[in-house]
XYZ file of C-alpha atoms in Angstrom:
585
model
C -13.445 -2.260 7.452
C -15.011 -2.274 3.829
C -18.677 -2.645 4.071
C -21.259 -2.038 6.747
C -21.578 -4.888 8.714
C -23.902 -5.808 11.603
C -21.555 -4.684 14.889
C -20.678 -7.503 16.774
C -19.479 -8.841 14.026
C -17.799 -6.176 12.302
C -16.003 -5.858 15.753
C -15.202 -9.222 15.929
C -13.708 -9.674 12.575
C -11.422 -6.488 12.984
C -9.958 -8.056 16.302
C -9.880 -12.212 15.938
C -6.245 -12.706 16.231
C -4.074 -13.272 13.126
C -3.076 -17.317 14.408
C -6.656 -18.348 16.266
C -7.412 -21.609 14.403
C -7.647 -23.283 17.576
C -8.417 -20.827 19.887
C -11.604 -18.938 18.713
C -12.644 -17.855 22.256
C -9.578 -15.887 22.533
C -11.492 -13.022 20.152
C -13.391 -11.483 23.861
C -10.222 -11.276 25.444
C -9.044 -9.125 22.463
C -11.993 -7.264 22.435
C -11.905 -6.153 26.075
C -8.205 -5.344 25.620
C -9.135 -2.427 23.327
C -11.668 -2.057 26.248
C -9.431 -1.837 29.138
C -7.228 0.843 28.200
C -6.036 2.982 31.221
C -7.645 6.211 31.890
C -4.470 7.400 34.132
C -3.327 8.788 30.836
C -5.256 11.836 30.083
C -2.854 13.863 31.845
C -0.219 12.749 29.161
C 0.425 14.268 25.865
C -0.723 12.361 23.261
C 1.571 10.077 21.386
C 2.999 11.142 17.965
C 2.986 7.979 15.435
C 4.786 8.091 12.420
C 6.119 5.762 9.347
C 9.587 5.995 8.778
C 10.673 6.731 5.153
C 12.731 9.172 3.519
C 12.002 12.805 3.482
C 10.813 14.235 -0.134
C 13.746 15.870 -1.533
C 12.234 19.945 -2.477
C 13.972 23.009 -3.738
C 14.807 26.196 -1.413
C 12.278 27.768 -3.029
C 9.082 28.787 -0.497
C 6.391 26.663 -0.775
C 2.577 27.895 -1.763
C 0.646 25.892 0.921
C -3.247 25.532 0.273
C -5.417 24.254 2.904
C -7.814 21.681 0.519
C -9.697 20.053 3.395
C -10.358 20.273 6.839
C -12.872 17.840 8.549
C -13.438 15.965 11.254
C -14.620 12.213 10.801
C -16.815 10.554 13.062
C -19.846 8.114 12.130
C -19.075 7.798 8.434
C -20.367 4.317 6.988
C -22.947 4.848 4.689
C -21.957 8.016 3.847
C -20.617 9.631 1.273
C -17.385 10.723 1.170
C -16.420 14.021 2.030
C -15.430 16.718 -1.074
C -14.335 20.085 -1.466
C -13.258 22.318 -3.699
C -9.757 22.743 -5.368
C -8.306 25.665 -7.454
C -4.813 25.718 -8.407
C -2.775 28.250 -6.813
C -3.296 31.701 -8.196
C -0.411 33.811 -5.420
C 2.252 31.928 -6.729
C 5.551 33.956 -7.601
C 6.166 31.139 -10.084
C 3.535 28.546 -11.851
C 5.911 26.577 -13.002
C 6.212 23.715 -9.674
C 9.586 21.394 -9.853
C 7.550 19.554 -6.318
C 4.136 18.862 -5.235
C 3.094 17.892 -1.763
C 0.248 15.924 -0.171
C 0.142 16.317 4.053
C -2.323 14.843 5.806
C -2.443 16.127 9.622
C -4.832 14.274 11.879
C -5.445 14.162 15.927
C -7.963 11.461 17.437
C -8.277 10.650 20.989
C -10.498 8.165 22.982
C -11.279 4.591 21.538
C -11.351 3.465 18.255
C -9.677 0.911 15.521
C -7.505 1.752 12.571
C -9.291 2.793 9.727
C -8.490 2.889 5.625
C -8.966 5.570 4.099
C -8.297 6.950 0.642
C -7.489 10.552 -1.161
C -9.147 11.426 -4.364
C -8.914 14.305 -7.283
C -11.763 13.678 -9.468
C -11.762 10.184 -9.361
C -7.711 9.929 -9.382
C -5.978 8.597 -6.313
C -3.441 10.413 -4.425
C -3.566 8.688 -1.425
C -4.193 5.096 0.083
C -3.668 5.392 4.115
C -4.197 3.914 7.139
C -5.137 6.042 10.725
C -3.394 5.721 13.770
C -5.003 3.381 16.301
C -6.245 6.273 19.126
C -5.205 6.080 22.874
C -7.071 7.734 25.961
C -4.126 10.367 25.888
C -4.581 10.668 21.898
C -2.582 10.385 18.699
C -1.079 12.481 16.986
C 0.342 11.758 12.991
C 0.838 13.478 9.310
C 1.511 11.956 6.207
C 3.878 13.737 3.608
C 3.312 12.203 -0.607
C 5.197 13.224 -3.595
C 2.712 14.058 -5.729
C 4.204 15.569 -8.402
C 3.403 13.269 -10.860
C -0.100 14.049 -11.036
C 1.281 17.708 -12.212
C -1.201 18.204 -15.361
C -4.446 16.976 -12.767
C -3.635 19.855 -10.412
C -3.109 22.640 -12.941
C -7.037 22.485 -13.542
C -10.229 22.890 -10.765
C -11.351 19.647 -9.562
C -12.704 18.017 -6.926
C -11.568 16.622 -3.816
C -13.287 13.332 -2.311
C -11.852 11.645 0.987
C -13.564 8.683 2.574
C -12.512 7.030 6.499
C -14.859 4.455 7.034
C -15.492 4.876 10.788
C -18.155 4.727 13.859
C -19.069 6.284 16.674
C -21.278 4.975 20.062
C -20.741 5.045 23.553
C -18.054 2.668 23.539
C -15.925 3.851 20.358
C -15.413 7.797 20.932
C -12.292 8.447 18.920
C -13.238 11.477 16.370
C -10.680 11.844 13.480
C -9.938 15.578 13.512
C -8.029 16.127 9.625
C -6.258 18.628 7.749
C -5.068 17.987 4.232
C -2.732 20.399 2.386
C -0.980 20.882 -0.900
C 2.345 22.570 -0.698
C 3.542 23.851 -4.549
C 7.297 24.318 -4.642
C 8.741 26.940 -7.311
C 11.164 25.349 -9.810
C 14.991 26.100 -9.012
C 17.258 25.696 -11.763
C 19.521 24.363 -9.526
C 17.406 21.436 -8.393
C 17.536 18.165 -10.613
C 15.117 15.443 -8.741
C 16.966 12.264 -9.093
C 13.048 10.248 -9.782
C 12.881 12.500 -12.606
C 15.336 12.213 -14.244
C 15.145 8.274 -13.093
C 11.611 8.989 -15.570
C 13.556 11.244 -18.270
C 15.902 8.555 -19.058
C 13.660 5.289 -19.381
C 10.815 6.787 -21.417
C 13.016 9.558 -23.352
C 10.333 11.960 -23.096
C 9.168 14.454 -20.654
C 8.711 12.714 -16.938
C 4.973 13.320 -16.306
C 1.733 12.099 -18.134
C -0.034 14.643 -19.649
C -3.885 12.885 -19.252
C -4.548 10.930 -16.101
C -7.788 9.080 -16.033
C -9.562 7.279 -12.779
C -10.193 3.651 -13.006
C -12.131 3.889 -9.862
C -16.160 4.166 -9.583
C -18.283 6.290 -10.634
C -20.270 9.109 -7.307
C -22.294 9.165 -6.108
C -21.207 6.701 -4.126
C -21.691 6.306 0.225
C -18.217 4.416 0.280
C -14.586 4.740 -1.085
C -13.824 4.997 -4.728
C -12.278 1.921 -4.591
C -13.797 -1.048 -6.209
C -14.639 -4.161 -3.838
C -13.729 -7.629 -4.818
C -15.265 -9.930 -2.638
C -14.076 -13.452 -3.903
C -11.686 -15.045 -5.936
C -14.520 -15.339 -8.873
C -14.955 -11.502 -8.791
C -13.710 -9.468 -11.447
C -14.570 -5.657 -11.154
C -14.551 -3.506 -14.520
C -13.724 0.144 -15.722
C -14.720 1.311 -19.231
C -12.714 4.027 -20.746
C -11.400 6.036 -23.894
C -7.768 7.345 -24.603
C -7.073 10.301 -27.320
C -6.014 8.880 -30.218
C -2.904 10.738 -30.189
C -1.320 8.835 -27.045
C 2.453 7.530 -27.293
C 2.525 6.039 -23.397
C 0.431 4.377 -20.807
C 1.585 3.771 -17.438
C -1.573 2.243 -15.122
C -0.947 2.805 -11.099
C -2.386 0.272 -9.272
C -3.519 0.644 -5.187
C -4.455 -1.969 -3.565
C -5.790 -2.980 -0.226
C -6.895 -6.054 1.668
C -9.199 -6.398 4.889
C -11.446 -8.293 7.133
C -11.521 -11.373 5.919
C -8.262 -11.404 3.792
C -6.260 -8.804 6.222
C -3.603 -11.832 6.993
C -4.106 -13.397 3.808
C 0.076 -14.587 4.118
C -1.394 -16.820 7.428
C -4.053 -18.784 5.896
C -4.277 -22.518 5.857
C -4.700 -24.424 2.979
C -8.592 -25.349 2.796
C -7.623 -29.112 3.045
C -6.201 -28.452 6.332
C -9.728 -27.065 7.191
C -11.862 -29.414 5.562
C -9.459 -32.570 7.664
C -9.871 -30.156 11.007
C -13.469 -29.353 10.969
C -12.423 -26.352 11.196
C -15.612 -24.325 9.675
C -15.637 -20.472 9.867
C -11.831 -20.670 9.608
C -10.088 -17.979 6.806
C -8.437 -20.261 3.977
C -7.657 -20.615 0.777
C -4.048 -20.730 1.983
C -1.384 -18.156 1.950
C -0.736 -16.721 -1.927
C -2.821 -13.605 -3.386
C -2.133 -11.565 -6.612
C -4.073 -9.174 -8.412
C -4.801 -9.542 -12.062
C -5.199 -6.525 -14.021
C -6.467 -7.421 -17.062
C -7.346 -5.253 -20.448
C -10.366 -5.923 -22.775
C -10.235 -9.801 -20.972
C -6.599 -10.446 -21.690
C -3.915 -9.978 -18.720
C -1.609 -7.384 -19.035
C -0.058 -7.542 -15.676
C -0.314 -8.485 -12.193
C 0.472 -6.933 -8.799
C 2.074 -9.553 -5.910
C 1.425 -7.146 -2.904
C 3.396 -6.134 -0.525
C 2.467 -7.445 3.130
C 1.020 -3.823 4.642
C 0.422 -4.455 8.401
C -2.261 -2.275 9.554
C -1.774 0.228 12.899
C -4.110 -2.524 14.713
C -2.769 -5.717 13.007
C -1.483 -8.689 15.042
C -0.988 -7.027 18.127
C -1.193 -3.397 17.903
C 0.813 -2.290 20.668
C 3.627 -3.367 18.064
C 2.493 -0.058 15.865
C 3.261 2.787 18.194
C 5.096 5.426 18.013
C 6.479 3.672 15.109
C 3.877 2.332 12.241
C 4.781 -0.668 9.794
C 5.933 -0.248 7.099
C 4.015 1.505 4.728
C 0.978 1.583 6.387
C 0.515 5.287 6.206
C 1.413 5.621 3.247
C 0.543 2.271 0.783
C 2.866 2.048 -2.210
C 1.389 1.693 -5.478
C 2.321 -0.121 -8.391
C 3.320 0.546 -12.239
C 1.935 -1.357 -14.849
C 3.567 -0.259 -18.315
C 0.601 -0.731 -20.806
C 2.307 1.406 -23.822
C 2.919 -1.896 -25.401
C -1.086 -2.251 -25.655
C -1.747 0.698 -27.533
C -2.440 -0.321 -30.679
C -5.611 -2.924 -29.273
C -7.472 0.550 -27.788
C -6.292 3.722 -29.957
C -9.195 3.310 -32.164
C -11.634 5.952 -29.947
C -13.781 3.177 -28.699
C -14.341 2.102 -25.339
C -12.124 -0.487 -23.908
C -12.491 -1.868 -20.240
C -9.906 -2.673 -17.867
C -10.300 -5.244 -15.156
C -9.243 -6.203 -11.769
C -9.426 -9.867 -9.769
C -7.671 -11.520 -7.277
C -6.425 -14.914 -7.080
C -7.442 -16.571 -3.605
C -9.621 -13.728 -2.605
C -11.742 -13.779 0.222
C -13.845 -10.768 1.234
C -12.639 -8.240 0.347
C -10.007 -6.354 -1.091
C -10.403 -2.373 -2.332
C -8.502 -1.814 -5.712
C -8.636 1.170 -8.239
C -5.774 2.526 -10.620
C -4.726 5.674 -12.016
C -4.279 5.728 -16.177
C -1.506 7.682 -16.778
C -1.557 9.068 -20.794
C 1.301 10.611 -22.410
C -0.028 13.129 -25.571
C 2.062 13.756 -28.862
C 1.272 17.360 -29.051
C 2.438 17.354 -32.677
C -0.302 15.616 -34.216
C -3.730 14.553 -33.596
C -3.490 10.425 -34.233
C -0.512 8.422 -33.652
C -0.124 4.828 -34.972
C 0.799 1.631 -32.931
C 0.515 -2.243 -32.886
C 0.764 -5.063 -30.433
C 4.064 -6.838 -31.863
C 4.010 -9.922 -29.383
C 2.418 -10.423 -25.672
C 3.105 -13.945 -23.341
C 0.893 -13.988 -20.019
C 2.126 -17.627 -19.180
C -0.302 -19.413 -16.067
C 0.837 -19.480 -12.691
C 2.916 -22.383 -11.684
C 1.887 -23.278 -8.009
C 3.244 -26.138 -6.132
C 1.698 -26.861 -2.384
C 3.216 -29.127 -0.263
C 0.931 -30.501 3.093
C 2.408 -32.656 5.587
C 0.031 -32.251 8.737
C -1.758 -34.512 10.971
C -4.276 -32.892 13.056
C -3.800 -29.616 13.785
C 0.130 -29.522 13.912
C 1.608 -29.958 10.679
C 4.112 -27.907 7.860
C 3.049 -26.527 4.330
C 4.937 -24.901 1.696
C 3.646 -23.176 -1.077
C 5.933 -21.980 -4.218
C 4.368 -19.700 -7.036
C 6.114 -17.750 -10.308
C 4.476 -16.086 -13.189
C 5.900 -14.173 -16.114
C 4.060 -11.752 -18.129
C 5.689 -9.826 -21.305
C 4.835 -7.633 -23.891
C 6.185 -5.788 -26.829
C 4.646 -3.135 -29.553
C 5.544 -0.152 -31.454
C 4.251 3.336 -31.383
C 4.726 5.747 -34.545
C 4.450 9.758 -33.078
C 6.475 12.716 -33.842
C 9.051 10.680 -31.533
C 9.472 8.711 -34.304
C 9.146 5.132 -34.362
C 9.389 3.517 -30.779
C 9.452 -0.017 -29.542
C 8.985 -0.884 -25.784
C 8.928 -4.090 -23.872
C 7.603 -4.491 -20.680
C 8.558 -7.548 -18.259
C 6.783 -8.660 -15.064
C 8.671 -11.271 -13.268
C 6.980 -13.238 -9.767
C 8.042 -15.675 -7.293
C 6.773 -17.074 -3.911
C 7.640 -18.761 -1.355
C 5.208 -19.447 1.609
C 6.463 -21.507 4.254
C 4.025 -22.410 7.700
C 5.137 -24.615 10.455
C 1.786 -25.364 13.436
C 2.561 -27.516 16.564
C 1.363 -27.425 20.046
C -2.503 -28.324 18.427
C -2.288 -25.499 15.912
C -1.791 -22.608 19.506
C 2.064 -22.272 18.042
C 2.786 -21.016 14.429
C 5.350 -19.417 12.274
C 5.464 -18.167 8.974
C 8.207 -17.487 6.619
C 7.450 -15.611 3.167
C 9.516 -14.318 0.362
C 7.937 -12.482 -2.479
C 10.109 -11.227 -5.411
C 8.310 -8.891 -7.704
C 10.481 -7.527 -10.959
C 10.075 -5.007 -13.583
C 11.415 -4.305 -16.322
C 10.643 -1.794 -19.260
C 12.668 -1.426 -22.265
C 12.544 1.321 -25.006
C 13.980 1.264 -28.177
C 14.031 4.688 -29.736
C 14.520 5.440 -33.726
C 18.402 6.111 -33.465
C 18.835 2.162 -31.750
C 19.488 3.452 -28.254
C 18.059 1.594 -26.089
C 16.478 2.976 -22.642
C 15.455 1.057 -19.578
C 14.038 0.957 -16.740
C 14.453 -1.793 -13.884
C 12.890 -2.598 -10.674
C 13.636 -5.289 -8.137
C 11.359 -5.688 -5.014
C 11.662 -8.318 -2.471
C 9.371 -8.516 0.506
C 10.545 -10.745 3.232
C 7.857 -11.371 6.006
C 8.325 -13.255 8.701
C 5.881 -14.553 11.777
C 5.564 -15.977 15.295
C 2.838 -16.401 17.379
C 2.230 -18.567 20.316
C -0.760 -19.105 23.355
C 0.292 -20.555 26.462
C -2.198 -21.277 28.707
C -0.975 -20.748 32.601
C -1.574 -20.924 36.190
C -4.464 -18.655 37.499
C -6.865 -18.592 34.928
C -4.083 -16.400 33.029
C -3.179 -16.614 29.259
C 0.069 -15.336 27.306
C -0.079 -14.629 24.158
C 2.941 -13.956 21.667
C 3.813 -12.414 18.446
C 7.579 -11.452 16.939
C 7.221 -10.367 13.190
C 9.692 -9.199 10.973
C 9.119 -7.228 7.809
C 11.024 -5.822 5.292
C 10.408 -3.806 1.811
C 13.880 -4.161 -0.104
C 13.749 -2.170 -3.653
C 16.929 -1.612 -6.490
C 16.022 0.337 -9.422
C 18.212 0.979 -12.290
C 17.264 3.403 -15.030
C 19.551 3.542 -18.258
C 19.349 6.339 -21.110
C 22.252 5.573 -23.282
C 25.040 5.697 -21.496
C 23.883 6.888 -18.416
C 23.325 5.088 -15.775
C 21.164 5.741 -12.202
C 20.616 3.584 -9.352
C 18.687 3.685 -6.063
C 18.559 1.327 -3.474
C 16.362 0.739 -0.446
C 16.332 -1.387 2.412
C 13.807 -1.176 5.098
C 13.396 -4.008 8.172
C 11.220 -4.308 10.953
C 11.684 -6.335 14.161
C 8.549 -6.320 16.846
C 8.530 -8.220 19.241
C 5.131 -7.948 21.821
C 3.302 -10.679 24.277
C 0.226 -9.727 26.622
C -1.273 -11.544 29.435
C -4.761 -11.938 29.855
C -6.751 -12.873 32.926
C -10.440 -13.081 33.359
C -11.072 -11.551 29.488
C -9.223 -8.654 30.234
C -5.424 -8.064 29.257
C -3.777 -7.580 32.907
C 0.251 -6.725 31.271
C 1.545 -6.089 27.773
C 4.882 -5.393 26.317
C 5.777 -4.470 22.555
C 9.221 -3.650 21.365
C 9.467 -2.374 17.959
C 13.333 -1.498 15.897
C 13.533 -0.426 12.327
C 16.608 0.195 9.998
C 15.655 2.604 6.795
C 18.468 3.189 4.446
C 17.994 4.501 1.047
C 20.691 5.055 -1.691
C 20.468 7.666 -4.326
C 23.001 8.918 -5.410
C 22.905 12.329 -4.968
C 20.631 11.898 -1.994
C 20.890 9.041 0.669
C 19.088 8.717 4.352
C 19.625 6.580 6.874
C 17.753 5.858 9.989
C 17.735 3.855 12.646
C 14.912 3.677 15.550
C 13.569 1.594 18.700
C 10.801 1.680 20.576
C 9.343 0.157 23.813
C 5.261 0.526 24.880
C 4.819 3.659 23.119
C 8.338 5.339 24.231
C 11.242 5.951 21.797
C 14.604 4.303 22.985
C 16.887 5.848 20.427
C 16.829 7.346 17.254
C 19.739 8.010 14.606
C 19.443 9.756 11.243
C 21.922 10.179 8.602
C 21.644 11.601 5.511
C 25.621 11.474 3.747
C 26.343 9.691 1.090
C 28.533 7.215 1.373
C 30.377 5.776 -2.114
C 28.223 2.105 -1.344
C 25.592 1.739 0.581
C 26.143 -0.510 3.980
């Protein structure tokens, strides 16, 4: 979905099945399943998608609501994206805004495949998003984002620029109708948000940057802001400039992968290929990262989770109920404070971005998040110590043929440590990045039956250590379990079954310390689907897809808890709890 591509096969790309090694004329029949869809259901009302996830904790207060954008997207590639205007909310009671909301409203109805799409304010990213996959009946979904932490971009006029790469012909109708809104919430006194003050006590200053600068492209542009890396040899490049009075840098990473890498987790290794003649196959086996690198030397990396798109693997898995985070794609912190002394000399300094593995093509940009020291005009800083140690990869084949097991293991550490002097005073922080991988994938049955089992374990860490010894922190520990069946039986009739079970979780603790006080969170969110479809004569003749999901997060203060089913696009059941319990279940 990234660049213009001849049709056929652009269409062919977006809808070869995730396992099809040995089965590459199964790509028609999935084609003419997107084609077949019953026209018996314009009489229903369309179907409302949604991701769970928690709602956005806001004060009593009445919002402001602004309308920013409203557009509807039809044949978009090699176009440019679409802007407007924003101005800050002048009919406020109150200008001082404890939350800031992003919604995203959007209708489509006909045919038409999931689309990326990204959110911009003057080059900054708010949003990374996928669309709902329309139905004959239609779709219906929103999209809520803190953005709160872009507070000092939205108290100034800027621009908006929004780009869903789509089409539109006789056979692909669906139109993306859109609505985007900012909400501004008053501050109560009353209201303490527990992120916050999650930000308050690791950094010891004030929780949101005061200078946020887009490492994205430069407009015009007839394409996302996003830059495209294309191969594993690609390294894209941002310059910029930071005041020379900056105590903190935080960069926020988004990150995306499609068409060729989509199901980068399923690849084979490329001696598997090379002993299968298997040419035109996707390889360079299962394990990407991104490298984020400053003036040539790594400062971090980003192990991603495993986003499923609304039209990945079988999309009749992805209604009502998305995967996880598909509507809304996390991001990722990268503390850089540690660098400051290497780029607070006024010059230009470039910050980079490649991917390990990569096939075509994955869209990355970042968001440089600057704290100021209002006090004084210069600060000083220095680079004490920094360790980027190579990955360690170990690959393990055992195949013959097409059936065979391989297991892949990865782990990198990177660390670094400097000083900044400021008004603040004198403060040290360290910042950790710990990885590991595991990548397990069993083929039998000539390579038609496959599972894979991941685990990828992504930890943070960021220590400060102010002038008075006290030492804040920060912690955060992801794990991303991802698990996958899929299976093509050929039977009696001239009839095919094909089918997938995936299981997916994002599991997150964070721990913040500022002295002696102490905050957690937790988070712990699994998906089950479980879908097969039966295809006769090209076209898909049955189809189930059964889709459960357990969201609970821990806060604290605040905790949520849901728990939902669904079965070809109906809603079994659906529990939500939001008590606090004294531990988390």
């Amino acid at each position: 979905m990234a660049t213009l591509l001849p049709l056929l096969f652009f269409l062919l790309l977006l809808l070869q099945p995730l396992f099809s090694v040995a089965n590459v004329d199964t790509r028609n029949q999935l084609i003419s399943e997107l084609l077949s869809q019953p026209t018996s259901l314009n009489d229903t009302p369309p179907t409302l998608d949604f991701e769970v996830t928690k709602p956005i904790p806001v004060p009593k207060t009445k919002p402001c609501s602004e309308l920013i954008l409203q557009h509807d997207f039809a044949f978009t590639y090699g176009k440019p994206p679409v802007f407007a205007n924003y101005t800050p909310p002048s009919n406020c009671p109150s200008q001082k805004f404890s939350k800031i909301v992003l919604e995203w409203k959007a209708t489509s109805k006909g045919r038409q495949f999931d689309r990326i799409f990204g959110v911009w304010l003057s080059g900054v990213e708010l949003l990374r998003s996928c669309t709902a996959e329309p139905r004959t009946n239609g779709i219906v979904w929103s999209v809520q984002k803190d953005i709160t932490r872009y507070y000092s971009l939205l108290q100034k006029k800027q621009t908006v620029a929004v780009f869903l790469g789509s089409l539109i012909d006789s056979t692909y109708t669906g139109i993306y109708h859109v609505n985007i809104s900012f909400r501004f919430y008053p501050a109560e006194e009353s209201l303490h948000s527990y992120d916050q003050n999650v930000g308050d006590l690791a950094s010891g200053y004030h929780s949101w940057a005061d200078l946020i600068l887009p490492i994205s492209r430069n407009l015009p542009l007839t394409d996302g802001l996003w830059f495209e890396v294309e191969n594993s040899t690609d390294t894209e490049l941002k310059e910029f400039e930071i005041p020379r009075n900056a105590y903190r840098a935080v960069l926020e990473v988004y990150v995306s992968f499609h068409e060729n890498d989509e199901f980068w987790y399923s690849h084979p290794t490329n001696e598997y290929i090379a002993a299968n003649n298997l040419s035109g196959t996707r390889g360079n086996g299962p394990f990407r990262e991104v490298v984020v690198s400053l003036d040539g030397v790594v400062v971090g990396a980003v192990w991603p989770f495993t986003v499923i798109y609304t039209g990945g693997i079988n999309p009749l898995l992805w209604s009502p109920i998305t995967g996880i985070g598909s509507f809304d794609l996390p991001s990722y912190d990268i503390e850089i404070t540690p660098f400051l002394g290497n780029i607070l000399d006024g010059k230009s300094h470039k910050i980079g971005f490649n991917v390990t593995n990569a096939l075509n093509v994955w869209y990355i940009d970042a968001n440089l998040h600057i704290w100021l020291d209002k006090q004084s005009t210069t600060t000083e800083a220095q680079l004490v110590k920094h360790t980027s140690l190579p990955l360690i990869v170990s690959v393990v084949s055992d195949f013959v043929g097409l059936n065979g097991t391989f297991v892949t293991r990865v782990s990198r550490s990177v660390s670094s440590t400097g000083w900044v002097k400021s008004s603040n005073g004198n403060i040290t922080t360290q910042s950790i990045q710990d990885f590991s991988y595991i990548n397990k994938m069993v083929m039998w049955n000539d390579g038609n039956t496959r599972t894979v089992d991941q685990n990828i374990n992504f930890n943070d860490t960021v220590l400060i250590k102010t002038p008075s010894s006290y030492v804040h922190s920060l912690k955060s520990n992801k794990t991303f379990p991802l698990s996958l069946y899929t299976d093509y039986l050929e039977q009696e009739n001239e009839t095919s079954l094909y089918v997938t079970n995936v299981d997916l979780g994002f599991i997150e603790k964070k721990t913040a310390i500022g002295g002696s006080r102490v905050l957690e969170s937790s988070l712990r969110n699994l998906q089950n689907a479980e879908g097969n479809r039966v295809v006769k004569n090209n076209l898909v003749v049955s189809r189930v897809g059964n889709t459960q999901q357990a969201y609970r997060y821990h806060g604290g203060r605040f905790c949520y808890f849901r728990n939902v089913s669904s079965s070809n696009y109906t809603i079994l059941y659906d529990e939500v709890e939001d008590t606090c319990h004294k531990k988390a279940k």
